[in-house]
Tab-separated table of C-alpha atoms in Angstrom:
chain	number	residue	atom	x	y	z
B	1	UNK	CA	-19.948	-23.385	-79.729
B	2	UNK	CA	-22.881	-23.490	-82.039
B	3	UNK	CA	-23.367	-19.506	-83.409
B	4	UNK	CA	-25.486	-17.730	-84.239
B	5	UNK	CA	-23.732	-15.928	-87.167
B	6	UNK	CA	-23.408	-11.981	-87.654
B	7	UNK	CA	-25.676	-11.702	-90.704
B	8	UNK	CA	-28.470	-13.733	-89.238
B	9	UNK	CA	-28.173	-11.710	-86.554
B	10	UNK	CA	-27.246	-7.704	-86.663
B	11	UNK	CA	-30.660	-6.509	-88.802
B	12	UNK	CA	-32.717	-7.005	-85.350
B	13	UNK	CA	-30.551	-6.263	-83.036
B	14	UNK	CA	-27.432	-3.897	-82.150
B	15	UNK	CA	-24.866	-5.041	-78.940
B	16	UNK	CA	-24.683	-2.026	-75.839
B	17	UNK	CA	-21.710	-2.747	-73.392
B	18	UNK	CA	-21.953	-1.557	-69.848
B	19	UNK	CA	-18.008	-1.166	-69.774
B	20	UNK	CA	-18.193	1.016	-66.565
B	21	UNK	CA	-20.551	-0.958	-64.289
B	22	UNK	CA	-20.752	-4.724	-65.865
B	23	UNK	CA	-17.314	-4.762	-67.877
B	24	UNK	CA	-17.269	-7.601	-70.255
B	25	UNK	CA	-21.421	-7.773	-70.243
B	26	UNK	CA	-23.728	-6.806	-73.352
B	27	UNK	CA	-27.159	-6.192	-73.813
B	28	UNK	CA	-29.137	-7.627	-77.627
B	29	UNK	CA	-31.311	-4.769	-78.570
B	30	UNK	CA	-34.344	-5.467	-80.549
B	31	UNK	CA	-34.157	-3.599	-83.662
B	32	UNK	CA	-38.100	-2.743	-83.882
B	33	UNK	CA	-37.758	-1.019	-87.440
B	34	UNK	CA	-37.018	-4.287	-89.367
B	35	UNK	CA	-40.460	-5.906	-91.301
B	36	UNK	CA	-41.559	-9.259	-89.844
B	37	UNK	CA	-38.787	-8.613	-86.770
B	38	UNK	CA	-40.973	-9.161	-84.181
B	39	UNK	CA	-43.464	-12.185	-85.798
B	40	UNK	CA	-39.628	-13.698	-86.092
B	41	UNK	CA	-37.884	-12.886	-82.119
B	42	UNK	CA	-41.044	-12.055	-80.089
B	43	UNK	CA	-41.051	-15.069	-78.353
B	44	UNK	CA	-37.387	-14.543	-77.361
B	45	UNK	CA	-37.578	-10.815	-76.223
B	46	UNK	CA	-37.887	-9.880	-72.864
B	47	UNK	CA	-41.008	-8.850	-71.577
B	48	UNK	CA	-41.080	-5.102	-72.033
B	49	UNK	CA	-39.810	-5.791	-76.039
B	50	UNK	CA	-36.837	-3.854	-75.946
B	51	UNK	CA	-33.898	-6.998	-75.321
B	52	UNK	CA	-33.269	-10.750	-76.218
B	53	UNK	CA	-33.483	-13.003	-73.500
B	54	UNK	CA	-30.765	-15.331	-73.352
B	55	UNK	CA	-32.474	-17.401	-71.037
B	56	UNK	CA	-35.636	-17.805	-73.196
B	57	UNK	CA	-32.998	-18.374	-76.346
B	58	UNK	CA	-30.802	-21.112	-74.175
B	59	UNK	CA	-34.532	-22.919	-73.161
B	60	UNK	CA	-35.589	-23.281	-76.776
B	61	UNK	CA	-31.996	-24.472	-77.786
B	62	UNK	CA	-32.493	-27.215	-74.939
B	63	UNK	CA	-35.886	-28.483	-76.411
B	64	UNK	CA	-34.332	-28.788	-79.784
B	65	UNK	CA	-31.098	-30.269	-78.785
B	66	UNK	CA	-34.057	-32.950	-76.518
B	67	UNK	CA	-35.705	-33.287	-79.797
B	68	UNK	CA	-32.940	-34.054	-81.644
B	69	UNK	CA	-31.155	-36.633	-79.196
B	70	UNK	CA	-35.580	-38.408	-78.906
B	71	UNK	CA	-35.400	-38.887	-83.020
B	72	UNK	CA	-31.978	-40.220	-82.725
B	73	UNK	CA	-31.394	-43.475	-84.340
B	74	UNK	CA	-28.962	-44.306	-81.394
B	75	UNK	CA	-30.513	-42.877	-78.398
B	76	UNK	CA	-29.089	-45.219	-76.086
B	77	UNK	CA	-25.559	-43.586	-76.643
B	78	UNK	CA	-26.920	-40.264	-74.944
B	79	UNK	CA	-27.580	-41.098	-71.943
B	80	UNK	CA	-28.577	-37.587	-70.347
B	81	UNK	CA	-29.126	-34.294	-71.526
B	82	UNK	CA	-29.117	-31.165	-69.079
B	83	UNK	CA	-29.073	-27.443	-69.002
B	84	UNK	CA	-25.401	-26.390	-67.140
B	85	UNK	CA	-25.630	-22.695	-67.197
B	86	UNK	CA	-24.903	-20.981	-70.984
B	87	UNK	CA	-24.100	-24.681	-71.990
B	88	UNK	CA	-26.448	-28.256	-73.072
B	89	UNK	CA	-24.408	-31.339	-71.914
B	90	UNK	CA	-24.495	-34.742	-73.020
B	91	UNK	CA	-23.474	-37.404	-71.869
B	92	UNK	CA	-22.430	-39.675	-74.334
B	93	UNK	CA	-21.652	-43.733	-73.787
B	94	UNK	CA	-21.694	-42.806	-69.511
B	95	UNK	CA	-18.661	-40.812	-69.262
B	96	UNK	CA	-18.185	-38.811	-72.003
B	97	UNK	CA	-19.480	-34.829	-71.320
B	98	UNK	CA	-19.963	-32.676	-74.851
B	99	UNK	CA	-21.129	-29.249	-73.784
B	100	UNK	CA	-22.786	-27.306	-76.958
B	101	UNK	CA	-22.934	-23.500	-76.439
B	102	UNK	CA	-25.379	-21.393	-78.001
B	103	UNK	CA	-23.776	-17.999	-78.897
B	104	UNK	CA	-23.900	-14.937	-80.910
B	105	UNK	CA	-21.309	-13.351	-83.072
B	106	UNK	CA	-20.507	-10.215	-83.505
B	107	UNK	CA	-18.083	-8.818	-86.242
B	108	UNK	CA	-16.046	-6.486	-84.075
B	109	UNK	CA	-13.398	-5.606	-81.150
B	110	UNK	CA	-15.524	-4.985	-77.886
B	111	UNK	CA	-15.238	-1.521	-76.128
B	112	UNK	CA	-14.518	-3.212	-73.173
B	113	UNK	CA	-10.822	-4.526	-73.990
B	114	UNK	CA	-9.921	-1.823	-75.727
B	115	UNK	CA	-6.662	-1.319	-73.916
B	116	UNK	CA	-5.899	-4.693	-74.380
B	117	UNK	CA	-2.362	-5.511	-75.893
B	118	UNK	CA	-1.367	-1.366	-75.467
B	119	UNK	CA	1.483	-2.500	-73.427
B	120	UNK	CA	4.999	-3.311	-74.274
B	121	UNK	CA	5.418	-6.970	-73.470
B	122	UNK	CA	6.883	-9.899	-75.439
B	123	UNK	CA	4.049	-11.999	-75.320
B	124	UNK	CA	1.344	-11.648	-77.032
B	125	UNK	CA	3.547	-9.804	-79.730
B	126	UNK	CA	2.303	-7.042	-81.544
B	127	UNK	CA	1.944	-9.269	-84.539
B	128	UNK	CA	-0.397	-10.922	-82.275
B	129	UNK	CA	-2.266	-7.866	-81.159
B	130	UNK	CA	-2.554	-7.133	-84.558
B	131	UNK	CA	-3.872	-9.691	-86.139
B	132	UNK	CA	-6.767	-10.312	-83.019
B	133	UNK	CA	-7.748	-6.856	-82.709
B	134	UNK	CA	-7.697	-5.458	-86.312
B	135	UNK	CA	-7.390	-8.062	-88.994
B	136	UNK	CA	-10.000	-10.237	-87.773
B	137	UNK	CA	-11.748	-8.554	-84.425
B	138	UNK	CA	-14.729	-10.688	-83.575
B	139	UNK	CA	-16.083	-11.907	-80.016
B	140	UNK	CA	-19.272	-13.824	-79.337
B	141	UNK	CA	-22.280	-13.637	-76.677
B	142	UNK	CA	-22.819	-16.451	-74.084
B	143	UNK	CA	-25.603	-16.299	-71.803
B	144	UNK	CA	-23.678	-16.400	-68.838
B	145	UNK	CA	-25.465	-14.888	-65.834
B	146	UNK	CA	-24.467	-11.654	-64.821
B	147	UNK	CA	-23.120	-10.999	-61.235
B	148	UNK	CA	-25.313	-8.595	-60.401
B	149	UNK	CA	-24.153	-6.794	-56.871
B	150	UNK	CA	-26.254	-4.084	-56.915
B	151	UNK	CA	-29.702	-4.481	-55.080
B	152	UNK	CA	-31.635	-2.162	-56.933
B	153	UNK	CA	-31.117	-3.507	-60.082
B	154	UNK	CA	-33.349	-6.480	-61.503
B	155	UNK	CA	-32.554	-6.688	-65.223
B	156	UNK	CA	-29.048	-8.523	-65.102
B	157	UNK	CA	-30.860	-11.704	-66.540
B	158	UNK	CA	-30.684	-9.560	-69.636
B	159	UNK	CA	-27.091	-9.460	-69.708
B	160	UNK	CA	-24.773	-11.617	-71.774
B	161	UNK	CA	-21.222	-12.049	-71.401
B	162	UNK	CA	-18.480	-11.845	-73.572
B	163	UNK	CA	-16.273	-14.413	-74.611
B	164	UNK	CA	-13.048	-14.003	-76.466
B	165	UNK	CA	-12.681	-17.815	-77.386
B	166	UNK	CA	-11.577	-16.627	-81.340
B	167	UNK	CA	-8.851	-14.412	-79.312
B	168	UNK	CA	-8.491	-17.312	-76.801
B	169	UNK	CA	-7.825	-20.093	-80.008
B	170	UNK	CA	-5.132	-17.748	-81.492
B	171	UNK	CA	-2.936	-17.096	-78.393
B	172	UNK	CA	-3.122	-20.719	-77.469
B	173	UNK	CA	-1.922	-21.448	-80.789
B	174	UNK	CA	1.170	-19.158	-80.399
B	175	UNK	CA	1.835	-20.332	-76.954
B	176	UNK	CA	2.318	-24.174	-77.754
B	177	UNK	CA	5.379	-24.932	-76.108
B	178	UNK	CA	3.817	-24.412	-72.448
B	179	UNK	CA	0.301	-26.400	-73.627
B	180	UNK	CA	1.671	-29.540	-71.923
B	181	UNK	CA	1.879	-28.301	-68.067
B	182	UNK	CA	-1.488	-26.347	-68.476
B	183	UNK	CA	-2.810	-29.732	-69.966
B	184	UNK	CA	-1.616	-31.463	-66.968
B	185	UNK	CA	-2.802	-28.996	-64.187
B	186	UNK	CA	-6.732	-28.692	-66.545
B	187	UNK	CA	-7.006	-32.707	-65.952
B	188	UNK	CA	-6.366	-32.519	-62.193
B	189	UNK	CA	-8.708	-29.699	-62.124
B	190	UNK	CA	-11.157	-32.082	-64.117
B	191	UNK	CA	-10.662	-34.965	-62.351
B	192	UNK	CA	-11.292	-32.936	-58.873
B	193	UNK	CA	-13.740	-30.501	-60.041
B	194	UNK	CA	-16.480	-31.471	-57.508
B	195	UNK	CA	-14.280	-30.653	-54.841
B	196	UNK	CA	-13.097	-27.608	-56.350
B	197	UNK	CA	-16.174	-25.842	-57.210
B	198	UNK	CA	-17.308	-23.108	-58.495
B	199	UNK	CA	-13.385	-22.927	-59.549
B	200	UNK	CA	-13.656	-23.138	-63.103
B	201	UNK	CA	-11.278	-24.303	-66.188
B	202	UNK	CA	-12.141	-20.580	-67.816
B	203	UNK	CA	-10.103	-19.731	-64.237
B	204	UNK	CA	-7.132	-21.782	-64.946
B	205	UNK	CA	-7.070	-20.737	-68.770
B	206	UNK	CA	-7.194	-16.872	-68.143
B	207	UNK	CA	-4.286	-17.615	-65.498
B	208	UNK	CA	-2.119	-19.401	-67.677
B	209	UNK	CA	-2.547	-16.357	-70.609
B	210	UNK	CA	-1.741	-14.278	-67.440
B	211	UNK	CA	1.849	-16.417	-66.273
B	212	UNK	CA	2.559	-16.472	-70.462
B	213	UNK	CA	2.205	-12.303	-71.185
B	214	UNK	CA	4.230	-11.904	-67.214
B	215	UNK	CA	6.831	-14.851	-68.000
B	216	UNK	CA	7.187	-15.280	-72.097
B	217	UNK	CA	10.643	-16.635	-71.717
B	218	UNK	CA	10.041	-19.105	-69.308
B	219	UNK	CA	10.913	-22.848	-70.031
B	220	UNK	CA	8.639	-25.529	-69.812
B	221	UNK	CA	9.467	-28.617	-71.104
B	222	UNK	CA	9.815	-32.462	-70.409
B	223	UNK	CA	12.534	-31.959	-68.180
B	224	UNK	CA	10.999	-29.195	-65.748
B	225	UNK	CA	7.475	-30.445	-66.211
B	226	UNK	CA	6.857	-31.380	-62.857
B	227	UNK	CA	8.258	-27.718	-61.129
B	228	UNK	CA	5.616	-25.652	-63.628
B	229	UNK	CA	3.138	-28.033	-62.620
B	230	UNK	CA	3.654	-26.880	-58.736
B	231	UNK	CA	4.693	-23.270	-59.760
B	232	UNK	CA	1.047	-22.818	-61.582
B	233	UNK	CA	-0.981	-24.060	-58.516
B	234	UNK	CA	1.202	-21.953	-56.004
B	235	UNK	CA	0.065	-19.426	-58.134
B	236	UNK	CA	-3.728	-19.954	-58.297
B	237	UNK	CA	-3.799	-20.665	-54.499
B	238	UNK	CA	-2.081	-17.211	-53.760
B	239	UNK	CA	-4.720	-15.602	-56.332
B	240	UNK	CA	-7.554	-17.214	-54.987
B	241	UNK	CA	-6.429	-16.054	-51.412
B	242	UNK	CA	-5.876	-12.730	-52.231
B	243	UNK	CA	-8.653	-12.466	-54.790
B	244	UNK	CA	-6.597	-11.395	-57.257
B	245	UNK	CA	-7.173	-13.023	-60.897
B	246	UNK	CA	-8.399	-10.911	-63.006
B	247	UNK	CA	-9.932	-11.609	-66.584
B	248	UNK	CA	-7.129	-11.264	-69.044
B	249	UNK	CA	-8.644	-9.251	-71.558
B	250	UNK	CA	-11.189	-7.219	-69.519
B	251	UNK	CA	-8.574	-6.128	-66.700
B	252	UNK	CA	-11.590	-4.475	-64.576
B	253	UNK	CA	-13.576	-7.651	-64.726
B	254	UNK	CA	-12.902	-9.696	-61.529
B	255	UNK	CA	-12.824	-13.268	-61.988
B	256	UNK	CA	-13.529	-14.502	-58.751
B	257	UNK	CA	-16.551	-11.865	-57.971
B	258	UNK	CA	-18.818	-15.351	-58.300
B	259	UNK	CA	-16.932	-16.487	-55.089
B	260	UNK	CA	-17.543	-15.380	-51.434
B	261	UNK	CA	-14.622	-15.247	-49.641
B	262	UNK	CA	-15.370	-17.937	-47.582
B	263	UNK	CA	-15.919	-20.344	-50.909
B	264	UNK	CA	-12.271	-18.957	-52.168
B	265	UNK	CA	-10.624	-19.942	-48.966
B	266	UNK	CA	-12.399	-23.382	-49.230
B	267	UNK	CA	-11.177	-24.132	-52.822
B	268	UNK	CA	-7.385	-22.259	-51.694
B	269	UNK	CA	-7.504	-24.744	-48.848
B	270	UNK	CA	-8.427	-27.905	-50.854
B	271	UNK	CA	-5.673	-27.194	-53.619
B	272	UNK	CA	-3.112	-27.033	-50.771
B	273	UNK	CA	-3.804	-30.566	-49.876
B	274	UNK	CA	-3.750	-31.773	-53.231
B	275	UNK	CA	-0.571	-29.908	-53.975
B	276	UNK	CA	1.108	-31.546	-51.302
B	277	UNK	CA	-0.181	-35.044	-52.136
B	278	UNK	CA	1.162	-34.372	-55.392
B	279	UNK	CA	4.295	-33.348	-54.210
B	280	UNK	CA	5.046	-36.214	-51.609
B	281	UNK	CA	4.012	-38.800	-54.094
B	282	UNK	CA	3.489	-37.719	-57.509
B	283	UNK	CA	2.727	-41.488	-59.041
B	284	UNK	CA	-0.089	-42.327	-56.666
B	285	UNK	CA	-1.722	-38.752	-56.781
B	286	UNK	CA	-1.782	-39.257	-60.857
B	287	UNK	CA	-2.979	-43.058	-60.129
B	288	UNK	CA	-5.639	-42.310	-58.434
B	289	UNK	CA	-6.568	-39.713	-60.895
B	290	UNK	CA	-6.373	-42.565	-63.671
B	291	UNK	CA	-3.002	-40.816	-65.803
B	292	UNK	CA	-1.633	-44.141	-65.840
């Protein structure tokens, strides 16, 4: 992520959540009170004034990041640079994809997770909780598009999404004994991710927090690696066909909403196969993938 930080940001504009009909979405308002505000964002505002556009921001952060990579002193290492939804990817010596993120901080705990960490479980501990939603509550803007399901409305384009990649960082952190099967099952995904599209890795990491808070006390180490391999998978295939993975800090966000049903089956199907090549002949599966 590259940020936009809180100060540079919160004199010009304040963050609205629609937690009831586009929970984990925000809006930027322009602050039109501040001096010079407008000489300073108007080219970034949408056109009635009133929001930032993150498409307008993400296509000036492309022509700077194309600036950059032109005045390079080694431009032959880049060797393309594209616009991939809320992220700029380069590709660096012809197989190496950086994605750079443009997004916006803000200095609090959104509305819309709340209830998040309320209930009695293990894992994340209170201690946890705690220390994500009080001690240091932040979350940032992205300028992910906004499923936007309802005909009549034509201003989703002005929505950004929320991302809880601070909250993300610290969980992961606390949850480093099981990092080494969800490492595993994020390279297939990688390795396969043509095939498996639009199933994301911001799928697979909001199911693993999910299989952590419902299983803390499971075991997953060198000697059962293979099992929570095929028990994670299982898992996202039966989600995917039942549309049933939800975002782990938003609970009434949807994760799959992006997906018709006919797309979910596709990628459901697809895994199935894979699984079972896995299964029958673990070595050659992670050959062909290149682990070896």
């Amino acid at each position: 992520m590259l940020v936009l930080e809180a100060h540079l940001i919160r004199r010009f504009f304040s963050v609205h959540e629609y937690c009831r009909d586009y929970p984990g979405f925000a809006k930027l308002v322009f602050n039109d009170c501040v001096p010079e505000g407008r000489a300073r964002w108007g080219k970034f505002l949408s056109r009635d004034g009133k929001f930032l556009s993150p498409e307008k921001l993400v296509r000036r952060f492309y022509e700077l990041i194309q600036n950059v990579v032109t005045r390079s002193p080694q431009p032959r290492r880049i060797s393309n640079v594209k616009q991939h939804g809320p992220a700029v990817t380069l590709t660096i010596d012809g197989n190496i994809d950086l994605d750079l993120v443009l997004s916006v901080e803000v200095l609090e705990w959104p509305s819309c997770a709340k209830g998040w960490g309320s209930s009695n479980r293990a894992w994340p501990t209170r201690s946890d909780v705690e220390q994500i939603k009080m001690k240091e509550p932040k979350f940032y803007l992205v300028a992910k598009p906004c499923p936007d399901k309802k005909a009549a409305r034509t201003d989703s384009h002005l929505y950004w999404r929320i991302s809880f990649s601070e909250a993300e960082k610290t969980l992961l952190k606390s949850a480093s004994s099981d990092k080494k099967y969800y490492r595993i099952t994020k390279a297939i995904l990688q390795a396969k991710k043509s095939s498996l599209y639009p199933l994301t890795s911001f799928h697979l990491k909001n199911l693993f927090l999910h299989r952590r808070s419902e299983h803390p006390r499971a075991k997953h180490d060198d000697n059962n690696l293979g099992e929570s391999v095929v028990r994670f998978f299982q898992c996202l295939i039966h989600r995917l066909e039942r549309d049933s993975l939800r975002h782990f800090f938003v609970s009434r966000q949807s994760l799959l909403s992006d997906m018709s049903e006919a797309e979910r089956k596709e990628v459901a199907w697809r895994l199935r196969q894979y699984l079972n090549e896995l299964v029958q002949n673990p070595r050659a599966f992670l050959e062909k993938l290149h682990f070896y």
